[in-house]
Short mmCIF file of C-alpha atoms in Angstrom, two decimals:
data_model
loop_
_atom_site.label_atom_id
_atom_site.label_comp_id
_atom_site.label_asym_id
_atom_site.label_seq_id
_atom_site.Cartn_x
_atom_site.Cartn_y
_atom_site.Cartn_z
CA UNK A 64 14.90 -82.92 -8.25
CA UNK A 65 12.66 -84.59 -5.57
CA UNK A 66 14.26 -85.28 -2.21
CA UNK A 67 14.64 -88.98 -1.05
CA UNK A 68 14.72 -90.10 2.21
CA UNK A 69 15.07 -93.43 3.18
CA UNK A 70 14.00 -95.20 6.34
CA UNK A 71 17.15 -96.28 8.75
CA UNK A 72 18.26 -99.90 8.50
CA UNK A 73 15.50 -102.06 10.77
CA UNK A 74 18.65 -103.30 12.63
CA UNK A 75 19.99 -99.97 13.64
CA UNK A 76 18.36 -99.32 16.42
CA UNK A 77 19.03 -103.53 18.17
CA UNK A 78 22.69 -102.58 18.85
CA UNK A 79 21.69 -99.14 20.45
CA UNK A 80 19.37 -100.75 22.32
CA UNK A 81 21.76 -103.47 23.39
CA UNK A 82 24.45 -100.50 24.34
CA UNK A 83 21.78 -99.27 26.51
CA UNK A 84 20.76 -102.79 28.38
CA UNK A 85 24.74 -102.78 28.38
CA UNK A 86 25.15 -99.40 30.18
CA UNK A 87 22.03 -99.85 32.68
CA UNK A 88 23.12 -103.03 33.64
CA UNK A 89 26.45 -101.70 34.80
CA UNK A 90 25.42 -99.27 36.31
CA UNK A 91 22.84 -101.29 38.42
CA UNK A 92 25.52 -103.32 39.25
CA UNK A 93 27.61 -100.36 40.36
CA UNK A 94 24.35 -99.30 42.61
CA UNK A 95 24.40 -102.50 44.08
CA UNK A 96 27.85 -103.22 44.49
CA UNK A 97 27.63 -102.11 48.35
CA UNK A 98 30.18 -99.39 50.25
CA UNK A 99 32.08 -101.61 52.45
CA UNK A 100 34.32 -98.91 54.53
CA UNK A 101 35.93 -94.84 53.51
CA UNK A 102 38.38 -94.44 50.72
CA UNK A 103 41.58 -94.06 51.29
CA UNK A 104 41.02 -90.61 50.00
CA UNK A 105 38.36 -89.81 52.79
CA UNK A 106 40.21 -91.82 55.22
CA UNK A 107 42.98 -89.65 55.01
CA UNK A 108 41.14 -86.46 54.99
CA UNK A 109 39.54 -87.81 57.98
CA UNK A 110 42.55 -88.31 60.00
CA UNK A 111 43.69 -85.09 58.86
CA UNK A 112 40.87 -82.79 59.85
CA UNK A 113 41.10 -84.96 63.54
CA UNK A 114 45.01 -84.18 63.99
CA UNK A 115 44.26 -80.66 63.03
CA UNK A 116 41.62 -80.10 65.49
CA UNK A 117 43.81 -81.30 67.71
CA UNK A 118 46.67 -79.32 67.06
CA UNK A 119 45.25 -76.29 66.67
CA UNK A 120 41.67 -76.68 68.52
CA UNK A 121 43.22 -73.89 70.95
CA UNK A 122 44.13 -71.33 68.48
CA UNK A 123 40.94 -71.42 66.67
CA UNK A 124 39.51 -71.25 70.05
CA UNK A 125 40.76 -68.26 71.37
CA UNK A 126 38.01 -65.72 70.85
CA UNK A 127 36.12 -67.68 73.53
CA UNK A 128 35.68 -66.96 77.19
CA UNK A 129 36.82 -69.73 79.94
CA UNK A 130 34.54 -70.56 81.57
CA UNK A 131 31.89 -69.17 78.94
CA UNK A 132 29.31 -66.22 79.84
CA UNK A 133 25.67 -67.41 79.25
CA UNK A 134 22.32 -65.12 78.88
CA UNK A 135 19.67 -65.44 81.77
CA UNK A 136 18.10 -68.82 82.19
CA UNK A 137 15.72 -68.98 84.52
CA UNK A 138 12.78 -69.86 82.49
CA UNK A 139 14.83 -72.95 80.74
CA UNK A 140 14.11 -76.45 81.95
CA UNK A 141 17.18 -78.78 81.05
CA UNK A 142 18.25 -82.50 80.66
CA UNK A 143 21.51 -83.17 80.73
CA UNK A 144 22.52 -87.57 80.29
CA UNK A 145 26.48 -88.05 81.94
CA UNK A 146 26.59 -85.05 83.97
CA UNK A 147 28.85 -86.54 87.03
CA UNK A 148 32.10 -86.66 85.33
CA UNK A 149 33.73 -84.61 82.53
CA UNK A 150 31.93 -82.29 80.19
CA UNK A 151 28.80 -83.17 81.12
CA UNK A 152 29.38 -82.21 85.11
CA UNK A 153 30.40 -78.91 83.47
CA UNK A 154 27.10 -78.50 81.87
CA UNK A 155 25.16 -79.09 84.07
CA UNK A 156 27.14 -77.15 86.56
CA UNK A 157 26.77 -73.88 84.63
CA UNK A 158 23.70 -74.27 83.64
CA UNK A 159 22.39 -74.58 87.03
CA UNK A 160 24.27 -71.60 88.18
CA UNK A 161 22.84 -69.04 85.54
CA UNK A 162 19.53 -70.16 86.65
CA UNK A 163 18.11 -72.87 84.53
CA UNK A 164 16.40 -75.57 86.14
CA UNK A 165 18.85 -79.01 85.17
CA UNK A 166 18.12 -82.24 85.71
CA UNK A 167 20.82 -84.91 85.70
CA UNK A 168 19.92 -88.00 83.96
CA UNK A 169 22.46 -90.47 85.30
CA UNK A 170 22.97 -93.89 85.60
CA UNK A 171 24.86 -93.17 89.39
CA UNK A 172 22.49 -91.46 90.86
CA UNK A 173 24.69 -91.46 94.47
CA UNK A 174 27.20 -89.67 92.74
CA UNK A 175 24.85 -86.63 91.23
CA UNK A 176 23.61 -86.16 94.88
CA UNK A 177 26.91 -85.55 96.31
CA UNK A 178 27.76 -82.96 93.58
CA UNK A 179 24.87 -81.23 94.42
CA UNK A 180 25.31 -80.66 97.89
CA UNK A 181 28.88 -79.76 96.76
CA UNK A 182 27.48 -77.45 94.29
CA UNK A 183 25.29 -76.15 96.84
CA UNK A 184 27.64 -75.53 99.32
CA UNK A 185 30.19 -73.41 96.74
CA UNK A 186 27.21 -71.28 95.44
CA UNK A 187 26.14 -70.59 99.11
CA UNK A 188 25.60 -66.61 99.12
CA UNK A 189 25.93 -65.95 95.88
CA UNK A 190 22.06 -66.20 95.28
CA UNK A 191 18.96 -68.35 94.96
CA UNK A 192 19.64 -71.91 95.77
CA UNK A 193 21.13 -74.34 92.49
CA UNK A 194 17.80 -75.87 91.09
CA UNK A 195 18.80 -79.29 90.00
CA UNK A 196 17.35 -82.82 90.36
CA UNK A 197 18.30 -86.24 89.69
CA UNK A 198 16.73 -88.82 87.49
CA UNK A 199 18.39 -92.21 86.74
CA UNK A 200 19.06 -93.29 83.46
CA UNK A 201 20.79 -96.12 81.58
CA UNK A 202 21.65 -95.77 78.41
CA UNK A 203 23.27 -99.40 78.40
CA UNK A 204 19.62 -100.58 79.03
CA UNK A 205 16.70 -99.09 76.76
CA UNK A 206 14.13 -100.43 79.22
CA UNK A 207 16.01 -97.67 81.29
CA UNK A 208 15.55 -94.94 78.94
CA UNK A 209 11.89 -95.54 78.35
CA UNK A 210 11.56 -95.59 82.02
CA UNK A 211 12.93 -92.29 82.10
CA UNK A 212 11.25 -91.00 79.43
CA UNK A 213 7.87 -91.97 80.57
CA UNK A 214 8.75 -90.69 84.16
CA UNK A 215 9.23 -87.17 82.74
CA UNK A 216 6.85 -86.91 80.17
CA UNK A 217 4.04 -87.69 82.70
CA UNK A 218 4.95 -84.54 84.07
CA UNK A 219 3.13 -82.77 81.77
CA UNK A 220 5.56 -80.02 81.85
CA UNK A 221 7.96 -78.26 79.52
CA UNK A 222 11.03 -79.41 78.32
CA UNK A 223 13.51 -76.94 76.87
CA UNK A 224 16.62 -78.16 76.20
CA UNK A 225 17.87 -82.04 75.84
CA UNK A 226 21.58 -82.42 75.71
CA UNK A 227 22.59 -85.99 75.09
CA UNK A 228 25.98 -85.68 76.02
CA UNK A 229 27.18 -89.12 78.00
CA UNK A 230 28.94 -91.46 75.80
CA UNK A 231 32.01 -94.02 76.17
CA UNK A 232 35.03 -94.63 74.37
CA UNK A 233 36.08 -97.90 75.72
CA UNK A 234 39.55 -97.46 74.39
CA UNK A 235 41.92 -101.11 73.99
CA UNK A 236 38.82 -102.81 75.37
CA UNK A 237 37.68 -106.15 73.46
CA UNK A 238 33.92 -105.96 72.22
CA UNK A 239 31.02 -106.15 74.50
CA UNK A 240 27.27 -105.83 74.18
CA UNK A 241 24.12 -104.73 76.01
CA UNK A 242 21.93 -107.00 77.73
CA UNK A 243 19.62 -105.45 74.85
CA UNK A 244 22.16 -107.18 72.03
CA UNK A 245 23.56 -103.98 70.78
CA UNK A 246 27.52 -103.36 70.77
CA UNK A 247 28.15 -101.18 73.34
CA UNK A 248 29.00 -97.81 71.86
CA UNK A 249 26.70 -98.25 69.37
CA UNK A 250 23.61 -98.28 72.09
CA UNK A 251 25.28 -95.63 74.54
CA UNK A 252 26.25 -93.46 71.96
CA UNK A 253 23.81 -93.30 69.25
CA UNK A 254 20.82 -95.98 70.28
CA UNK A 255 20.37 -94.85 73.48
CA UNK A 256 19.86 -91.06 72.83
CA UNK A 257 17.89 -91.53 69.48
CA UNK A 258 15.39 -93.35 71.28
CA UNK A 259 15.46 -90.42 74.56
CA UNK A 260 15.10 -87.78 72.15
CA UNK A 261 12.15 -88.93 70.02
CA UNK A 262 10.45 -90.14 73.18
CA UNK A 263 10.77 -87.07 74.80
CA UNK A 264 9.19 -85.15 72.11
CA UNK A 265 5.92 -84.55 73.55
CA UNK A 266 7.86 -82.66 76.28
CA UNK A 267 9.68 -80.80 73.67
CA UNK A 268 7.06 -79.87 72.25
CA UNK A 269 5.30 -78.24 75.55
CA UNK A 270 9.06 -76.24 75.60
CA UNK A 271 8.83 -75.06 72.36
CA UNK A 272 11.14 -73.48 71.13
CA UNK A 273 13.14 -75.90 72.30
CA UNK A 274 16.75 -77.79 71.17
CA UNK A 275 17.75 -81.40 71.19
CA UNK A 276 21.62 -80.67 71.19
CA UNK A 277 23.97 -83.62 70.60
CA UNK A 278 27.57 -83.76 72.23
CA UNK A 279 29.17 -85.46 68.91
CA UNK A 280 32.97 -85.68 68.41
CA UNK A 281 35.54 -85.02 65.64
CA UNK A 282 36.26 -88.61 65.45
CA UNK A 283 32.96 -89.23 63.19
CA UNK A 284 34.86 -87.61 60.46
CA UNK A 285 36.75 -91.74 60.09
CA UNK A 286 33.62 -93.16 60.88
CA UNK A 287 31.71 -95.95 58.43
CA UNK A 288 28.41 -96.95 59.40
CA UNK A 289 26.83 -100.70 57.43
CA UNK A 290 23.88 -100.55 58.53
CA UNK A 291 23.44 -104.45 58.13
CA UNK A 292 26.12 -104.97 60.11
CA UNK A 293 25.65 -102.34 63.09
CA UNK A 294 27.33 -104.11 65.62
CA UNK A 295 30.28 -104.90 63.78
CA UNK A 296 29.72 -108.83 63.68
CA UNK A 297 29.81 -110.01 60.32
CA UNK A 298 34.10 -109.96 59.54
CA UNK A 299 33.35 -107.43 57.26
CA UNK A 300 35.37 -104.79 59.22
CA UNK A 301 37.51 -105.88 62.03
CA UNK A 302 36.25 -104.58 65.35
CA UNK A 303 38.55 -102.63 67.57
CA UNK A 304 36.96 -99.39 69.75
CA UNK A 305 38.11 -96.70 67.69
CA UNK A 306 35.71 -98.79 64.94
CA UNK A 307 32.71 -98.95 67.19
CA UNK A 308 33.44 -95.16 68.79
CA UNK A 309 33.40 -93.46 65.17
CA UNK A 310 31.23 -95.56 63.69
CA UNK A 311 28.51 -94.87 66.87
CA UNK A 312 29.14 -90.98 66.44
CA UNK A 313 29.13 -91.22 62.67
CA UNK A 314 25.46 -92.84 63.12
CA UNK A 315 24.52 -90.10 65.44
CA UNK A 316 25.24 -87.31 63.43
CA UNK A 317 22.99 -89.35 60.05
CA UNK A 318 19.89 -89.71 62.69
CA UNK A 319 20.20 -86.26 63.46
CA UNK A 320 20.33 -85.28 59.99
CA UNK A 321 17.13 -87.55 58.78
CA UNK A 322 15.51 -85.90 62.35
CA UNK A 323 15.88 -82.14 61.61
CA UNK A 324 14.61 -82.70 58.41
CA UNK A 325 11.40 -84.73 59.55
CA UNK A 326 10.41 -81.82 62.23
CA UNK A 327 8.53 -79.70 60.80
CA UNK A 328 8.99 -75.95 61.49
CA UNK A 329 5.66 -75.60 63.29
CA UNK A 330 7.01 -77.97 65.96
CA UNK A 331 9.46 -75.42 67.39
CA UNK A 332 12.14 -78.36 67.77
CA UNK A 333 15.37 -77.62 66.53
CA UNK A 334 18.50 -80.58 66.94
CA UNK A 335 21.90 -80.63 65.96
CA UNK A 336 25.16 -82.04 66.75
CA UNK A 337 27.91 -80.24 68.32
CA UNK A 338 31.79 -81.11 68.90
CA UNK A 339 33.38 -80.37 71.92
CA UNK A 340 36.68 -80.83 70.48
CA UNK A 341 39.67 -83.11 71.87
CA UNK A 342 39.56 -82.85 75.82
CA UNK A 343 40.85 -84.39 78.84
CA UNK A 344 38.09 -86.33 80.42
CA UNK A 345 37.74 -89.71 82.05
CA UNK A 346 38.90 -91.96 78.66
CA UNK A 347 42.46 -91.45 79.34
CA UNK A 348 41.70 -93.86 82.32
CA UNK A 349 41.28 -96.56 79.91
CA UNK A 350 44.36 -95.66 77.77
CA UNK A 351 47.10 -97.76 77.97
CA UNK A 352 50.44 -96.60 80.47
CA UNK A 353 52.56 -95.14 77.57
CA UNK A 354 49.86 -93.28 75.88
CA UNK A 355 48.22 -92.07 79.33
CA UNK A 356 51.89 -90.75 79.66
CA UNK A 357 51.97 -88.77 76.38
CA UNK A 358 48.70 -87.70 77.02
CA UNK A 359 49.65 -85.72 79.90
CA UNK A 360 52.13 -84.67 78.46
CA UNK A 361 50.55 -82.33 76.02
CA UNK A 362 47.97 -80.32 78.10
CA UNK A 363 48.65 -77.34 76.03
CA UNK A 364 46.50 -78.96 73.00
CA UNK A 365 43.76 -80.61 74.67
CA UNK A 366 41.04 -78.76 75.97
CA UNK A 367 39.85 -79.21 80.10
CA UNK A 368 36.12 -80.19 80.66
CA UNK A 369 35.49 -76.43 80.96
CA UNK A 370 36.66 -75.79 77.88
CA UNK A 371 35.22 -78.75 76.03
CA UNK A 372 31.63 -77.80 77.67
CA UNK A 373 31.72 -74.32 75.56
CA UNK A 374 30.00 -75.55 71.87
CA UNK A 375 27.24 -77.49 73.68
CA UNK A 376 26.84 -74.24 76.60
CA UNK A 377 26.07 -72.31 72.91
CA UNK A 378 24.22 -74.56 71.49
CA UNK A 379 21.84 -75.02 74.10
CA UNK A 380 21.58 -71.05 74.75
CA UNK A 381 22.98 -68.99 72.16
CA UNK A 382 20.11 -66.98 70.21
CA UNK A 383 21.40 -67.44 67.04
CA UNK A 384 21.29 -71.33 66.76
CA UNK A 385 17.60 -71.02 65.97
CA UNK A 386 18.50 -69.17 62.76
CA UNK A 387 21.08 -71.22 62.01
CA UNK A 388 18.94 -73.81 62.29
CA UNK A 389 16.13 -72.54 60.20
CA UNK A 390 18.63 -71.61 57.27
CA UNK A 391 19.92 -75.17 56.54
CA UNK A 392 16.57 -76.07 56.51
CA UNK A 393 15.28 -73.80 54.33
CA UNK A 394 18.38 -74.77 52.14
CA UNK A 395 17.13 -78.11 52.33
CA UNK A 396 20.80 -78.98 53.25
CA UNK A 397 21.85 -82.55 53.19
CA UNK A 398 23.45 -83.01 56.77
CA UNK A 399 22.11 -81.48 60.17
CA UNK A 400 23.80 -78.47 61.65
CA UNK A 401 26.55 -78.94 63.59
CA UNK A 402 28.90 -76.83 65.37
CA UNK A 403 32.42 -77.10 66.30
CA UNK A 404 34.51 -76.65 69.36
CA UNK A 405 35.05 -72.88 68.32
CA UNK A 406 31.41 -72.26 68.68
CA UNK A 407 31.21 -71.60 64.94
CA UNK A 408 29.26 -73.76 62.28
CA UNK A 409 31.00 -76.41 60.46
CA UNK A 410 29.98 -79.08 58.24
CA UNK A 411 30.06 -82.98 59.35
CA UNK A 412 32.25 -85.17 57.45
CA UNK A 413 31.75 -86.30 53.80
CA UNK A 414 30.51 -89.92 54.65
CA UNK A 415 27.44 -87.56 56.59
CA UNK A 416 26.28 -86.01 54.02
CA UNK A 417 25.37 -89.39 51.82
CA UNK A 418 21.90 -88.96 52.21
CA UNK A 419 20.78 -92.55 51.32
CA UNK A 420 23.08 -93.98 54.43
CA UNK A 421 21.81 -91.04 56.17
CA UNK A 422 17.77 -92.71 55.45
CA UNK A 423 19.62 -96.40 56.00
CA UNK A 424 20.55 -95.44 59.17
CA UNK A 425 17.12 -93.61 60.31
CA UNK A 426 15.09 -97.20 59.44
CA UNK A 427 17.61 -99.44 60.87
CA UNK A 428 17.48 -97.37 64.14
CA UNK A 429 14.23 -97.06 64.60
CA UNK A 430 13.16 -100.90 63.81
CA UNK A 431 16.57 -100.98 66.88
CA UNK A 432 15.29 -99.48 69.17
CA UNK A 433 11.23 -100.83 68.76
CA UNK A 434 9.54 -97.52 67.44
CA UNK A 435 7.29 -97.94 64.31
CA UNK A 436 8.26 -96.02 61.22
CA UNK A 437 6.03 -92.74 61.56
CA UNK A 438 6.87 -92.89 65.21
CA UNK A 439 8.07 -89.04 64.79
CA UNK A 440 4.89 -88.00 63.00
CA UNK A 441 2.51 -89.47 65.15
CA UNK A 442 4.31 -88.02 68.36
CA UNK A 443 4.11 -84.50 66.48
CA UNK A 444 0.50 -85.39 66.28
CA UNK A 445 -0.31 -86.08 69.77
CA UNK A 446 -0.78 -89.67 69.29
CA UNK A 447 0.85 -92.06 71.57
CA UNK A 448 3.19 -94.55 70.55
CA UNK A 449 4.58 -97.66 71.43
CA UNK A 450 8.33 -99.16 72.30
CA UNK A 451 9.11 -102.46 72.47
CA UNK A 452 11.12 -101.72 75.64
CA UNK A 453 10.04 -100.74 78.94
CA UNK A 454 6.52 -101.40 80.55
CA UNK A 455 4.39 -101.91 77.79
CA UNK A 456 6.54 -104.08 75.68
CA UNK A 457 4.96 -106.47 74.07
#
């Protein structure tokens, strides 16, 4: 008996083909619809990981030394941004005093000269003189930073180690923005230091290896960066600081990510983020009465500047980083490394590792702050570069 086989029905294949225009369709519209802040779900994970921290920061701490024990330094050339007050004083401090030549990049350059004689005076006798400088530098003005920049790098010396540490968290303030546009924690927090570190490259790259080391905080785990909206203008999201705080640390820790992954190996750059955990600096001057009050009143679970100065003290010295460094990257993993206040590695929130923000966030900074595109690449390269801000601007 002779086997039939007829043809499908002409028709069959219109409604499977309609199913499919059906199914793309929604899910182009799901691409498009646009992420407008966390879940809930992350929201609340956020918030939990931050009260943790908090709560038990100290306990998780407690294999480390106060103040912390660092190798020989002597050959290490380091800038350190904020270094009058808080953790970055601390910094700066011990760096200077296990030998490392530190430069403070500050915007009061008055105060950095009296801490020096200060420091001076304590370390009398107890060796070689402290070798530290003092360069100024505004982070609220990017005309500043490429000042600064362009000051060092015509040096022609090495730079080892840049630790981007000054920040604000202008807590109960109303918004404000740079006389560059930019809402203020946004360009002192993230802006500021993108542009310093990719700037300073060619320096880097006369230290190599060297480490661009990023003093983050815990608090970009409820961060939410829109990148069309970056200073937090559009009604979208209402604006308060703890929005424009995360959000600016949330941004930093993106950059850094797109950043480690566009150095190449051969540059002998490594950059991460670090968080110093929850510590008792100069914000609690901003806090309101009552809260000031409670906040003194729970020294036990926030750290001193000392003790917040540890994570960044490792990651601009420890051996190991480099490795660290090298395996993520080999791992091609999505988010840059980061290290927490116990000196250990830990992964940045969820909201960090979505790599398409992360690339959102990379353009929109870069077109920010005036530097073409391949701004990194060319650098790399040798090739000079030019900023819309400072001297040469157009």
């Amino acid at each position: 008996m002779e086997a039939t086989s007829s043809p499908p029905p002409a028709n069959l294949n219109e409604p499977l083909n309609d199913d499919k225009k059906k199914k793309t369709k929604t899910m182009t519209e799901k691409k498009k619809k646009k992420k407008e802040a966390l879940g809930w779900m992350e929201w609340l994970r956020g918030w939990f990981y931050v009260v943790y921290e908090m709560l038990f920061q100290r306990i998780m701490a407690s294999h480390l030394q106060n103040p912390m024990p660092l190798p020989p330094i002597n050959d290490l050339t380091c800038i350190v941004t904020g270094s009058t007050s808080g953790i970055g004083r601390e910094i700066a401090r011990q760096l200077a005093e296990s030998g490392a030549h530190v430069v403070m990049a500050v915007r009061n350059t008055k105060a950095a000269h009296e801490l020096i004689q200060k420091w001076q005076s304590e370390w009398s006798g107890m060796g070689l003189p402290l070798n530290i400088e003092v360069m100024e530098l505004d982070l609220l003005s990017l005309d500043s930073v490429v000042r600064f920049a362009e000051g060092w790098n015509s040096r022609l010396g090495p730079l080892h180690v840049l630790i981007n540490n000054a920040g604000i968290f202008s807590i109960g303030e109303p918004q404000k923005f740079s006389k560059d546009g930019y809402e203020e924690h946004m360009q002192v927090n993230h802006l500021g230091p993108a542009l310093l570190s990719i700037l300073l490259l060619p320096s880097l790259i006369r230290g190599s290896p060297s480490r661009i080391v990023n003093v983050n905080s815990v608090m970009h785990y409820v961060g939410f960066v829109d990148t069309e909206d970056m200073n937090v203008v559009s009604g979208r999201r209402k604006f308060t600081s703890l929005v424009g705080y995360a959000s600016s640390k949330l941004a930093q820790v993106m950059f850094t990510s797109v950043l480690f992954k566009r150095l190449p190996a051969e540059s002998g750059i490594n950059v991460l983020c670090v968080s110093p955990g929850i510590v008792h600096t100069n914000v609690a001057r901003d806090l309101p009465k009552a809260v000031q009050a409670a906040y003194h009143l729970i020294p036990y679970f926030i750290f001193s500047p000392q003790e917040g100065s540890r994570s960044t003290l490792f990651a601009a010295t420890d051996s190991q980083v480099p490795e660290y460094c090298e395996l993520l990257k080999a791992d091609d993993w999505p988010a840059c490394p980061f290290i927490s206040q116990d000196c250990r590695p830990a992964s940045p929130s969820e909201e960090a590792h979505n790599i398409e923000t992360s690339h959102k966030v990379w353009e929109k900074t870069l077109e920010l702050i005036g530097l073409p595109p391949d701004a990194v690449e060319r650098l790399i390269e040798g090739e000079d570069v030019n900023c819309r801000y400072g001297a040469n601007q157009e």
